[in-house]
Coordinates of C-alpha atoms and ligand atoms in Angstrom, one line a residue:
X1077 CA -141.7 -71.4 -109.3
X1078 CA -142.5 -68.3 -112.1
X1079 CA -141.0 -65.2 -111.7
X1080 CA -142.3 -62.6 -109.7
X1081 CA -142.4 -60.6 -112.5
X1082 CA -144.5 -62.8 -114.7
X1083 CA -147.5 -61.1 -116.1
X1084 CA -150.5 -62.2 -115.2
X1085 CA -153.0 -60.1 -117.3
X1086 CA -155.8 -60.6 -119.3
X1087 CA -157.2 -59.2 -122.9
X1088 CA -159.8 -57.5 -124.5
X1089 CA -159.8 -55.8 -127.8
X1090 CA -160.8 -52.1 -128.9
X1091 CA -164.2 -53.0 -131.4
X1092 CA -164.9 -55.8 -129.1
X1093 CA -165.2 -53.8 -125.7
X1094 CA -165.3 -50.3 -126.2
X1095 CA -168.7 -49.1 -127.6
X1096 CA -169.1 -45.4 -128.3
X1097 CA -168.1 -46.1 -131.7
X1098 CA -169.4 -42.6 -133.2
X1099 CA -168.5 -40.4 -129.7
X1100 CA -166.4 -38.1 -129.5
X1101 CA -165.1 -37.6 -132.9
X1102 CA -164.0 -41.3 -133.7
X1103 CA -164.5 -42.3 -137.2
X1104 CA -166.4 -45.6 -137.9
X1105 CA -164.3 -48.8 -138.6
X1106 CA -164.8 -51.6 -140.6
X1107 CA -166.6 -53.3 -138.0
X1108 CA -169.0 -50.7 -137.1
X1109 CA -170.2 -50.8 -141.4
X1110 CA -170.0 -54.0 -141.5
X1111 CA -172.8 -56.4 -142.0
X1112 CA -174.4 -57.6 -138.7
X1113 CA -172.9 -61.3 -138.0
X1114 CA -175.9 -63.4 -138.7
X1115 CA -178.4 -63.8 -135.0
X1116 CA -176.5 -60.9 -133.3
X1117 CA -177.7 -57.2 -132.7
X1118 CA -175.8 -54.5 -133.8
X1119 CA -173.1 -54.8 -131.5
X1120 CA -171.1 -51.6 -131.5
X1121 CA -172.7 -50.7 -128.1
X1122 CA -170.5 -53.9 -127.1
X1123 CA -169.6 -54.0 -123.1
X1124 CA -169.7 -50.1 -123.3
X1125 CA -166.0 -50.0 -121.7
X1126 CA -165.6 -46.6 -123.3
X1127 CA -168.0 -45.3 -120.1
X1128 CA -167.2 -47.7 -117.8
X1129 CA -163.9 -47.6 -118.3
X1130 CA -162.7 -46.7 -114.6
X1131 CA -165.0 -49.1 -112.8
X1132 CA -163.9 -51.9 -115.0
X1133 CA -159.9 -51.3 -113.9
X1134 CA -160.9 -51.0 -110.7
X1135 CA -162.2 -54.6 -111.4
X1136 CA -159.1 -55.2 -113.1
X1137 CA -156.9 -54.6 -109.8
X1138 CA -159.7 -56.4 -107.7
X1139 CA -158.8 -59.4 -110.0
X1140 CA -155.4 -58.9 -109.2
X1141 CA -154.3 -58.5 -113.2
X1142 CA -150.3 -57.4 -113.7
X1143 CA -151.2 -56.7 -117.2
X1144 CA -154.1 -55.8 -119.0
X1145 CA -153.7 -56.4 -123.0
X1146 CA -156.0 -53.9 -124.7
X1147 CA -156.2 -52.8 -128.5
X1148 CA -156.0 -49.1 -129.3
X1149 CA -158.4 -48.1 -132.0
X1150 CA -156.6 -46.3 -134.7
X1151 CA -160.2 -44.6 -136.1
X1152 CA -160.7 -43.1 -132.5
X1153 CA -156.7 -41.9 -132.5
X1154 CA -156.7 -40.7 -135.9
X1155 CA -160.3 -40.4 -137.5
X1156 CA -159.5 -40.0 -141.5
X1157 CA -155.6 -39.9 -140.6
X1158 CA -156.0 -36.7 -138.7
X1159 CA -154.8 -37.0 -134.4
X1160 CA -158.6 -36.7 -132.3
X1161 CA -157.6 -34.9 -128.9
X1162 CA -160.3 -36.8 -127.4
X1163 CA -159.7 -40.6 -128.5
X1164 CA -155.9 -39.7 -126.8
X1165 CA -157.9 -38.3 -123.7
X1166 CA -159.2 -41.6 -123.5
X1167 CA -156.2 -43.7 -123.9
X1168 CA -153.7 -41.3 -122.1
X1169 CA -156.5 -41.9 -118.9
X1170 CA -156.9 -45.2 -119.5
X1171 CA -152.8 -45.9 -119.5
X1172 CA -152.7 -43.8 -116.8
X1173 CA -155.1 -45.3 -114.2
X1174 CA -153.9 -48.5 -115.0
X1175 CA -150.5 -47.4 -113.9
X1176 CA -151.8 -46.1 -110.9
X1177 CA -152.7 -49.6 -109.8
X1178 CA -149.6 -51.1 -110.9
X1179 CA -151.3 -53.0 -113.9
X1180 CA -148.6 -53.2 -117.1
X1181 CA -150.6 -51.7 -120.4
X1182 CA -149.8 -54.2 -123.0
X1183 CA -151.1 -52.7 -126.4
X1184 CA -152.1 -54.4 -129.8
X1185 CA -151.9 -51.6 -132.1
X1186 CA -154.3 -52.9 -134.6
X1187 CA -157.0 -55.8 -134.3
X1188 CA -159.5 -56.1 -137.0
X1189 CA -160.4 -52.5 -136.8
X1190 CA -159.5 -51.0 -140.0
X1191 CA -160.9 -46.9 -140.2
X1192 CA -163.6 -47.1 -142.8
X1193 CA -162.0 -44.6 -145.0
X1194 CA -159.1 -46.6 -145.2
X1195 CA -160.7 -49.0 -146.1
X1196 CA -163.0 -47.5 -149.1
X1197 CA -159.5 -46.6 -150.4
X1198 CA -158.7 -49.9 -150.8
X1199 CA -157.5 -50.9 -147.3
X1200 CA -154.5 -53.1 -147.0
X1201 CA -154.9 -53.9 -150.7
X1202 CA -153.9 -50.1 -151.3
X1203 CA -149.6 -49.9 -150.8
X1204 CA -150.6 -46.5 -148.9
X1205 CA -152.1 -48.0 -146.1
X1206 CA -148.4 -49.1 -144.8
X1207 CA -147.4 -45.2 -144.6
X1208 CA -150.7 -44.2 -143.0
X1209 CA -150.5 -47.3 -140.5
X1210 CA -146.6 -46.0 -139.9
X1211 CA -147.8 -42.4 -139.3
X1212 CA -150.1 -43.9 -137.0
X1213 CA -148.1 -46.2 -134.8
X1214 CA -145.1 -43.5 -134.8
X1215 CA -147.6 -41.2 -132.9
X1216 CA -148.3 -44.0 -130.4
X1217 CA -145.0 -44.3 -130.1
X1218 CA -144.2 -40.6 -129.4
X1219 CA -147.7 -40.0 -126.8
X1220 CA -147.2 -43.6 -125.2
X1221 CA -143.7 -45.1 -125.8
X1222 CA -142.9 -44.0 -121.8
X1223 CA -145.6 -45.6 -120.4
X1224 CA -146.1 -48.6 -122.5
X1225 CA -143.4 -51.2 -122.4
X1226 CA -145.3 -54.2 -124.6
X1227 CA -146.4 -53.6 -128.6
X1228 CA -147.8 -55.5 -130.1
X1229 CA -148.4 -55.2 -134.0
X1230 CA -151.1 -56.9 -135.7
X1231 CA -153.8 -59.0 -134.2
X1232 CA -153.9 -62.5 -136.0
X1233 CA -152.6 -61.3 -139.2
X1234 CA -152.8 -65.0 -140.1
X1235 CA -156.4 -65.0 -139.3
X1236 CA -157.2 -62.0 -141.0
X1237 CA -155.5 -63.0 -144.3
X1238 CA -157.4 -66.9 -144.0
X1239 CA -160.6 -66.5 -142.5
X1240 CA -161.3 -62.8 -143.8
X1241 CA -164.8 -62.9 -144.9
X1242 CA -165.8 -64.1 -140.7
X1243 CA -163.9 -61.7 -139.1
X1244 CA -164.2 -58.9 -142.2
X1245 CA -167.4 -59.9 -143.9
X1246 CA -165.5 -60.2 -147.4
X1247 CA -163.7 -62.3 -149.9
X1248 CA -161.3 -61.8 -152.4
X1249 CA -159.2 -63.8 -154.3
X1250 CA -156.1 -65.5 -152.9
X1251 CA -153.7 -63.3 -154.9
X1252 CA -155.7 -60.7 -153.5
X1253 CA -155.4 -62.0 -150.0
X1254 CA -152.2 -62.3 -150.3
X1255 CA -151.1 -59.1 -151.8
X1256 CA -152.9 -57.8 -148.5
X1257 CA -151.0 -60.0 -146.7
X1258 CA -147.7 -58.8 -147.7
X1259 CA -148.4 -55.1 -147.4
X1260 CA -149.6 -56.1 -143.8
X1261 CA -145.9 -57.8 -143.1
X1262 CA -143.9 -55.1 -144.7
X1263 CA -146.2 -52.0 -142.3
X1264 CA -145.4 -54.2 -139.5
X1265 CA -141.3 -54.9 -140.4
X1266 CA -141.6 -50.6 -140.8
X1267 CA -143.7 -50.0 -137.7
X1268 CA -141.1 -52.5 -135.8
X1269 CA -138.0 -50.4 -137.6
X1270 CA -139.8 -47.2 -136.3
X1271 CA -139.9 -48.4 -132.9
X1272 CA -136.4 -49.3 -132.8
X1273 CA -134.8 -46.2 -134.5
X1274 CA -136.8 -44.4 -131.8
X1275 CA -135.1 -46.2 -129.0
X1276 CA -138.7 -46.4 -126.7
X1277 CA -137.7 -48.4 -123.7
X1278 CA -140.1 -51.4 -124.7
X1279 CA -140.3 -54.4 -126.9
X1280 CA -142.5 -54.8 -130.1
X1281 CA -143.8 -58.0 -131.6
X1282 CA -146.2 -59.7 -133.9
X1283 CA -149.7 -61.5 -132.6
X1284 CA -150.4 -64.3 -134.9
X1285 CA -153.0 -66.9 -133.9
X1286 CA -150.5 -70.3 -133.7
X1287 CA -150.9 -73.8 -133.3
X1288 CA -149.6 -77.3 -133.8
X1289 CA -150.8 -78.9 -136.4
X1290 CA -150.8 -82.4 -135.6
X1291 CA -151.0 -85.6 -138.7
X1292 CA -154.2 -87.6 -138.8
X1293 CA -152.2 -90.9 -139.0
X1294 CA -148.5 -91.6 -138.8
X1295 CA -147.9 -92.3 -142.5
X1296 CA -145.2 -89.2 -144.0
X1297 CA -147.9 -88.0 -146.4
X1298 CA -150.2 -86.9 -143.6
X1299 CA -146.7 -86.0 -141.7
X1300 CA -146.0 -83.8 -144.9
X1301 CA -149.4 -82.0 -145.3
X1302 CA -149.2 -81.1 -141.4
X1303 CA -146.2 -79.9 -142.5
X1304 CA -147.7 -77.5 -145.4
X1305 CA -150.5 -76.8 -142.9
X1306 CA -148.4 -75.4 -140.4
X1307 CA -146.2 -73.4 -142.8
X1308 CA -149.3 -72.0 -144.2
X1309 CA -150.6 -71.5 -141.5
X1310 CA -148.0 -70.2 -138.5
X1311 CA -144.4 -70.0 -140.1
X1312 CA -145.4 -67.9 -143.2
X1313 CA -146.2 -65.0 -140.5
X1314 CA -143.5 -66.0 -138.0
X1315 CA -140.8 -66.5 -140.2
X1316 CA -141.6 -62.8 -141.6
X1317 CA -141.4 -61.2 -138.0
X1318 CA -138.2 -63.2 -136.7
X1319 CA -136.4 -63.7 -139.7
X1320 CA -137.9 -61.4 -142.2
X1321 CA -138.1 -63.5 -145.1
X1322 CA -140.7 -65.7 -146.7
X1323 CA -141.6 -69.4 -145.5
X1324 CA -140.4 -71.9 -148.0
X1325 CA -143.4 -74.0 -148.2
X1326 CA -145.9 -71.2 -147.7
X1327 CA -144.0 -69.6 -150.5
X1328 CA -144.9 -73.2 -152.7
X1329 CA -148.3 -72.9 -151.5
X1330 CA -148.8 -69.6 -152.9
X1331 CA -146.7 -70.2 -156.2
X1332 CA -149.5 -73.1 -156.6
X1333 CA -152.3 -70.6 -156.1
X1334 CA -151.2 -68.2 -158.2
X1335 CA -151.0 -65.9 -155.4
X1336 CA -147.7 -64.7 -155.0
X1337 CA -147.5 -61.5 -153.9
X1338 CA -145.6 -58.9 -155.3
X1339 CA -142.7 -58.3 -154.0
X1340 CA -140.2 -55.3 -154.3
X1341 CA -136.3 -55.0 -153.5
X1342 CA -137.4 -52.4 -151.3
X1343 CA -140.0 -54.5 -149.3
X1344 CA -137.2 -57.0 -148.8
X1345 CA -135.3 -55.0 -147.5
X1346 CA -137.7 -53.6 -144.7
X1347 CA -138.0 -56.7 -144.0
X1348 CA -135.3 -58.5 -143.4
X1349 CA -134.0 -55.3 -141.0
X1350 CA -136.6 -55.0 -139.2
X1351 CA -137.5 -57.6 -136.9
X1352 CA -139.2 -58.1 -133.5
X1353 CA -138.4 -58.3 -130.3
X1354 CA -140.7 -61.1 -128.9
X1355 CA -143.8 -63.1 -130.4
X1356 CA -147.2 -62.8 -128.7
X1357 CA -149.4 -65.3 -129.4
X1358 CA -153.0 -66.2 -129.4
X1359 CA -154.0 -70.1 -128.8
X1360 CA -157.3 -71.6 -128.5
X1361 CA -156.4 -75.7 -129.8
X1362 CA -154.3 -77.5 -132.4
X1363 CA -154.9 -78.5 -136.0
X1364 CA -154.7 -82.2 -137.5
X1365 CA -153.9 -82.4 -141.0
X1366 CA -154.2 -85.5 -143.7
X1367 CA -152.7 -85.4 -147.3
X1368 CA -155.1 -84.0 -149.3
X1369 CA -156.3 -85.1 -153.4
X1370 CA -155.6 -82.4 -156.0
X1371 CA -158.9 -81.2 -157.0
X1372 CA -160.4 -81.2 -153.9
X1373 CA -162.1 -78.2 -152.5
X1374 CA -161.0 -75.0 -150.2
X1375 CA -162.7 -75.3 -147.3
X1376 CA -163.8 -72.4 -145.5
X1377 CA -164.6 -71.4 -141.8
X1378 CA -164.1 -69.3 -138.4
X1379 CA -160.6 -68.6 -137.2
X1380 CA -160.4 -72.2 -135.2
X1381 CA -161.9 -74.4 -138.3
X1382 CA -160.0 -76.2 -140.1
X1383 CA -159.5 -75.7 -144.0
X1384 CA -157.6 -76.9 -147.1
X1385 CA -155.7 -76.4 -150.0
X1386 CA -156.0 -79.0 -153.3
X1387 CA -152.7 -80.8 -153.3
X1388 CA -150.8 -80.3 -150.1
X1389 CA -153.3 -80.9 -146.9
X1390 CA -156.9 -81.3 -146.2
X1391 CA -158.2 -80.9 -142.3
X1392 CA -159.2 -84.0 -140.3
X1393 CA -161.1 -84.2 -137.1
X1394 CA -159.3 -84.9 -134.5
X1395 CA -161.7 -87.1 -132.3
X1396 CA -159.9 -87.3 -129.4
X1397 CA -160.5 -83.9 -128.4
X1398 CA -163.3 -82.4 -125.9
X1399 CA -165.0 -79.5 -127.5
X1400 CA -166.4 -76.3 -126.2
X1401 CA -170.4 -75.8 -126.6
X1402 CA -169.6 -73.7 -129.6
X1403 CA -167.3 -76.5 -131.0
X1404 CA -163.7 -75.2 -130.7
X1405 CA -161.2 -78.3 -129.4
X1406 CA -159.7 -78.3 -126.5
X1407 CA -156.2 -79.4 -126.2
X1408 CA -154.4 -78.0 -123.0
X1409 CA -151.1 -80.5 -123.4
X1410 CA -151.4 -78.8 -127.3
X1411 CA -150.1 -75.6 -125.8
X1412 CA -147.2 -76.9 -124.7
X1413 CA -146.5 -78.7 -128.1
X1414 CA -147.3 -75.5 -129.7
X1415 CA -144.9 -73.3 -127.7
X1416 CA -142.4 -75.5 -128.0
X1417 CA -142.6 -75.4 -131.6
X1418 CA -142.0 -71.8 -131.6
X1419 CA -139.3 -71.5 -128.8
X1420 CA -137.4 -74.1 -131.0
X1421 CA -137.9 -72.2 -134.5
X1422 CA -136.8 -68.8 -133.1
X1423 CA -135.7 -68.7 -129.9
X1424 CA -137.5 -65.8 -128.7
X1425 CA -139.5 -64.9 -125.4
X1426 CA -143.1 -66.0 -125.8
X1427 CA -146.4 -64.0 -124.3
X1428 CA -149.6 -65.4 -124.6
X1429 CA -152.4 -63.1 -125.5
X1430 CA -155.1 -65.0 -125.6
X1431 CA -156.4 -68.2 -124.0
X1432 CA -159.7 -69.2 -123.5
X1433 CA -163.3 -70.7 -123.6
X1434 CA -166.6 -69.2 -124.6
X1435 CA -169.4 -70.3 -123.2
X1436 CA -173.0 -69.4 -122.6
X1437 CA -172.9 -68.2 -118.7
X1438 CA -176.3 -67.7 -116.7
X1439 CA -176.5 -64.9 -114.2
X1440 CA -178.1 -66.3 -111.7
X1441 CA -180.8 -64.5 -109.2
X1442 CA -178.3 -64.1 -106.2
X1443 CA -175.8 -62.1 -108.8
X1444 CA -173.1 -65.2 -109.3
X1445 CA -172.1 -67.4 -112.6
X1446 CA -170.8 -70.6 -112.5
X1447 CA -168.3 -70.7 -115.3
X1448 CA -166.2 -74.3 -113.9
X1449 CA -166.1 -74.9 -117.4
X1450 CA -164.1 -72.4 -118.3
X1451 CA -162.2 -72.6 -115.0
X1452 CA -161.4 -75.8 -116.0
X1453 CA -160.4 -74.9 -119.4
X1454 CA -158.0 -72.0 -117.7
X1455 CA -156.5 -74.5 -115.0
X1456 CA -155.5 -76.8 -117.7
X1457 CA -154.1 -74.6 -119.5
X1458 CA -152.3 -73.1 -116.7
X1459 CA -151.0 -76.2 -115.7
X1460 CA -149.3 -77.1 -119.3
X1461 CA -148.0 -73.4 -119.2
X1462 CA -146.1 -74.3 -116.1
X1463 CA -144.6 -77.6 -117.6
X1464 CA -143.4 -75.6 -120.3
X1465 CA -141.6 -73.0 -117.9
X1466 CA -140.1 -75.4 -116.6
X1467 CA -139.1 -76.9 -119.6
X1468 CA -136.8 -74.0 -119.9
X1469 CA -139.2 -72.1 -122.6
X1470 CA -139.1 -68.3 -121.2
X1471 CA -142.4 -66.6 -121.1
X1472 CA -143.4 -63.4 -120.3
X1473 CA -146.8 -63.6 -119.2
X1474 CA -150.1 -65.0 -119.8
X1475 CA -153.4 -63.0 -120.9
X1476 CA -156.1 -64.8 -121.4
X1477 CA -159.3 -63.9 -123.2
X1478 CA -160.9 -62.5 -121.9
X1479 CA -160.9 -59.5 -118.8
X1480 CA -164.4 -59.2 -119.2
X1481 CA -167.4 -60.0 -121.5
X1482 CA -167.2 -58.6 -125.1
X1483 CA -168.4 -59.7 -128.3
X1484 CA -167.3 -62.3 -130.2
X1485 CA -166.3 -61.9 -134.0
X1486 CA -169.2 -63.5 -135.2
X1487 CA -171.2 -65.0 -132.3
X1488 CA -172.5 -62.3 -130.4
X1489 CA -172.4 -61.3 -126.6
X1490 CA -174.0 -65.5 -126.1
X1491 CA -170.5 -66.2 -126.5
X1492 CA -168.4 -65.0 -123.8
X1493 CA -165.3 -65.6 -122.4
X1494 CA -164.7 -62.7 -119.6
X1495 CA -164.4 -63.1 -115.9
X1496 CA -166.5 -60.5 -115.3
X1497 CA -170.1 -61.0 -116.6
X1498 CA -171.5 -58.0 -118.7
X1499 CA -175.6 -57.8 -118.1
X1500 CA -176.8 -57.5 -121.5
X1501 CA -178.0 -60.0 -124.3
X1502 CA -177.9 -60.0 -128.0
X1503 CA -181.4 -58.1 -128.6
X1504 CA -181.9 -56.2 -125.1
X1505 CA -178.6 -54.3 -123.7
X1506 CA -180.1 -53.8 -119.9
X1507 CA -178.1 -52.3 -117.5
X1508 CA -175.2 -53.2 -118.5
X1509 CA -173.3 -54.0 -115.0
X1510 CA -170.9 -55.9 -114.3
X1511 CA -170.8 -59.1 -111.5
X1512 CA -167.6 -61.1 -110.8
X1513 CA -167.7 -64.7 -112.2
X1514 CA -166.7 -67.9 -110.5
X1515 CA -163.8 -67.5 -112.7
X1516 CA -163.2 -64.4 -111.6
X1517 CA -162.3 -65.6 -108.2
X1518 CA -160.2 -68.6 -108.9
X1519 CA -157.9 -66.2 -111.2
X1520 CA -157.8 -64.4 -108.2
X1521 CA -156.4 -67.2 -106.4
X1522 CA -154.0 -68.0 -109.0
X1523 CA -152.3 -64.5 -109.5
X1524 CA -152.3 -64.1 -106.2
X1525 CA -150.0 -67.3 -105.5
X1526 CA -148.2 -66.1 -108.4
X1527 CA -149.8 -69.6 -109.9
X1528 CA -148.3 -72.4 -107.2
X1529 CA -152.7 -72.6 -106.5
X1530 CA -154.1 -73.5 -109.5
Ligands
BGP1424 C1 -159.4 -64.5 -131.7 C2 -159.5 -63.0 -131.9 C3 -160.3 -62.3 -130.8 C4 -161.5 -63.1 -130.2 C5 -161.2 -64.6 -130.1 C6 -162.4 -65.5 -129.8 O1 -159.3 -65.0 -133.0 O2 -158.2 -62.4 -131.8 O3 -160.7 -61.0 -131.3 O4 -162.7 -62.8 -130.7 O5 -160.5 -65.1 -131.2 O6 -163.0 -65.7 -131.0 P1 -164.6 -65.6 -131.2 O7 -165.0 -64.2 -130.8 O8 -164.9 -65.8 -132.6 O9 -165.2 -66.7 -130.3

């Protein structure tokens, strides 16, 4: 039996859902100059939430969501670092009628959305970004911090830092990466320091993408580069949020590359006290992981693919997996491995902000999709959740991706994941309404029984 109070939400994120990306005085982000993902429009119209907004949380309540996890663009709060009355019109409204209908705001206060002038300046490769990111999310604090009760930090930090050039469009070398990297941990140890000194009645954590990392056979080498894998991977960016130091063998990994960052007294020191709260988290399937040949090469992908470093681990396919049209594993009983993991590393209460499957749905004449795929997917992963509850592992809720259609990093509107369908394609944006999935209705069902019906 889950708590009453357990969230049951769902996610979107800012770039992803929101359109209007030049109204109103916002300033472009990185993802409305970047170069078009390969077979996809430009899709900065997106699922034009920004003027549907209302009729979509009125969908939201209809669904029954506790908690809707949303990201706040920074470039439509602050356009070149000065505060837009109208991009806090919009989120003030948007807080505000979801309030109305009892629905918990749970905010990511960054994901993938750099302002492009931040980013001509060097982005988070220039040591200013962390006070412009702090000015930022201390004005967030200040309008929101009554209203909103879950922060959330940085979207997939991990993600961002490994598979840059498909959710960015760049590359740079891994001592560049990682001097990002590190500039990104120390705004988000200050951001979480602000948030505390400012006593907001909430909690604040980090969003990482996580997930086990299983060994291709049962020899220790393989056992040892799922090991590295996972440090390289998860731990570098959890161990920085909990415990604010460096992972070990992330920290060997790095040494190896040549990629250390630097690192000042005064960074470790914002580090280390400065710490979160919770950890959200973000899973779609696990990782397998071999020993891996020096020499051999760096493979490179989209968030879920695997990739390897000469040395300490190459991927391996893990064949016993289902995979999704779009070729993402699916490993439901791999949540619970992976959750375990964390619960038993830091000892924290878990939220899970994203879950899910992307598909290619077909509106049909009559108005309905049939998603049981992805209801499927959802009442597996449901199910595992539950074991792990029960296991004693204390969640806070569960958001899966995503509330409604948006577009993917790199795969356009054919990939979607929402409950509620979006009527537009790649090339022709229709009339954009909206129609309630199959999914949509067995959610329903599920928040409703507070998940004993799944
Ligand atoms: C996560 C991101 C999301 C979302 C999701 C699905 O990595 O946080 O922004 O897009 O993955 O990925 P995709 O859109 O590539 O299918």
């Amino acid at each position: 039996m889950l708590s009453k109070d357990f969230l049951w939400g769902a996610s979107t994120s800012a770039y992803q859902v929101e359109g209007g990306w030049n109204e109103d005085g916002k300033e472009p982000s990185v993802q409305d100059v970047r170069t078009v993902p390969e077979n996809t429009s430009d899709f900065k119209v997106a699922a034009d939430h920004y003027h549907h907004w209302k009729e979509d949380v009125k969908l939201f309540h209809e669904l029954g969501l506790k908690a809707y996890r949303f990201s706040i663009s920074w470039s439509r709060i602050m356009p070149n670092g000065v505060v837009n009355p109208k991009g806090v019109e919009f989120y003030t409204s948007l807080i505000d009628e979801l309030l109305s209908y009892n629905i918990e705001p749970v905010v990511t206060v960054f994901h993938f959305d750099l302002p492009a002038s931040l980013n001509e300046q060097g982005g988070w490769g220039n040591r200013k970004t962390i006070d412009a990111f702090a000015d930022y999310c201390e004005f967030l604090f200040d309008t929101f911090g009554d209203k909103v009760k879950y922060w959330q930090t940085i979207n997939e930090q991990n993600m961002l830092t490994l598979a840059g050039k498909v959710i960015y469009g760049n590359r740079k070398t891994w001592k560049d990466i990682f001097q990002e990297n590190h500039y990104m941990l120390v705004a988000q140890a200050k951001v979480m320091g602000i948030y505390h000194a400012g006593c907001y009645p909430g909690k604040i954590g980090p969003a990482p993408n996580i997930c086990a990392v299983y060994p291709a056979t049962s020899c220790a080498e393989d056992q040892l580069a799922a090991e590295y894998m996972s440090a390289f991977r998860n731990w570098l960016y959890l161990d920085a949020a909990v415990y604010g130091t460096y992972n070990l063998q992330a920290m060997e990994i790095l040494r190896a590359l040549d990629a250390e960052p630097e690192i000042t007294e005064e960074d470790k020191k914002i580090m280390q006290e400065n710490t979160c709260d919770y950890i959200a988290f973000n899973y779609y399937n696990t990782a397998c992981a071999k020993a891996s040949k020096e020499g051999s090469a760096v493979e490179e992908g989209d968030q879920q693919s695997g990739f390897g470093i000469p040395g300490f681990f190459a991927s391996a396919a893990n064949h016993s997996l289902p995979k999704t049209e779009f070729g993402w594993s699916i490993d439901p009983t791999g949540l619970r491995v992976t959750a375990h993991q964390i619960y038993s590393r830091y000892r924290k209460p878990l939220l899970i902000t994203e879950n899910g499957l992307g598909g290619r749905d077909v509106l049909e004449e009559d108005g309905t999709v049939h998603d049981n795929y992805r209801i499927d997917y959802l009442k597996q992963h449901v199910e595992e959740l539950k074991k792990t509850i029960a296991d004693g592992v204390p969640f806070i809720g569960y958001c899966p991706w995503s509330a409604i259609d948006l577009i993917s990093t790199h795969e356009g509107i054919r990939k979607r994941y929402g409950f509620i369908y979006v009527n537009r394609s790649d090339f022709d944006l229709k009339d954009m309404k909206r129609y309630k999935k199959d999914s949509f209705y067995w959610y329903q069902k599920v928040i409703r029984s507070n998940g004993e019906e799944v």
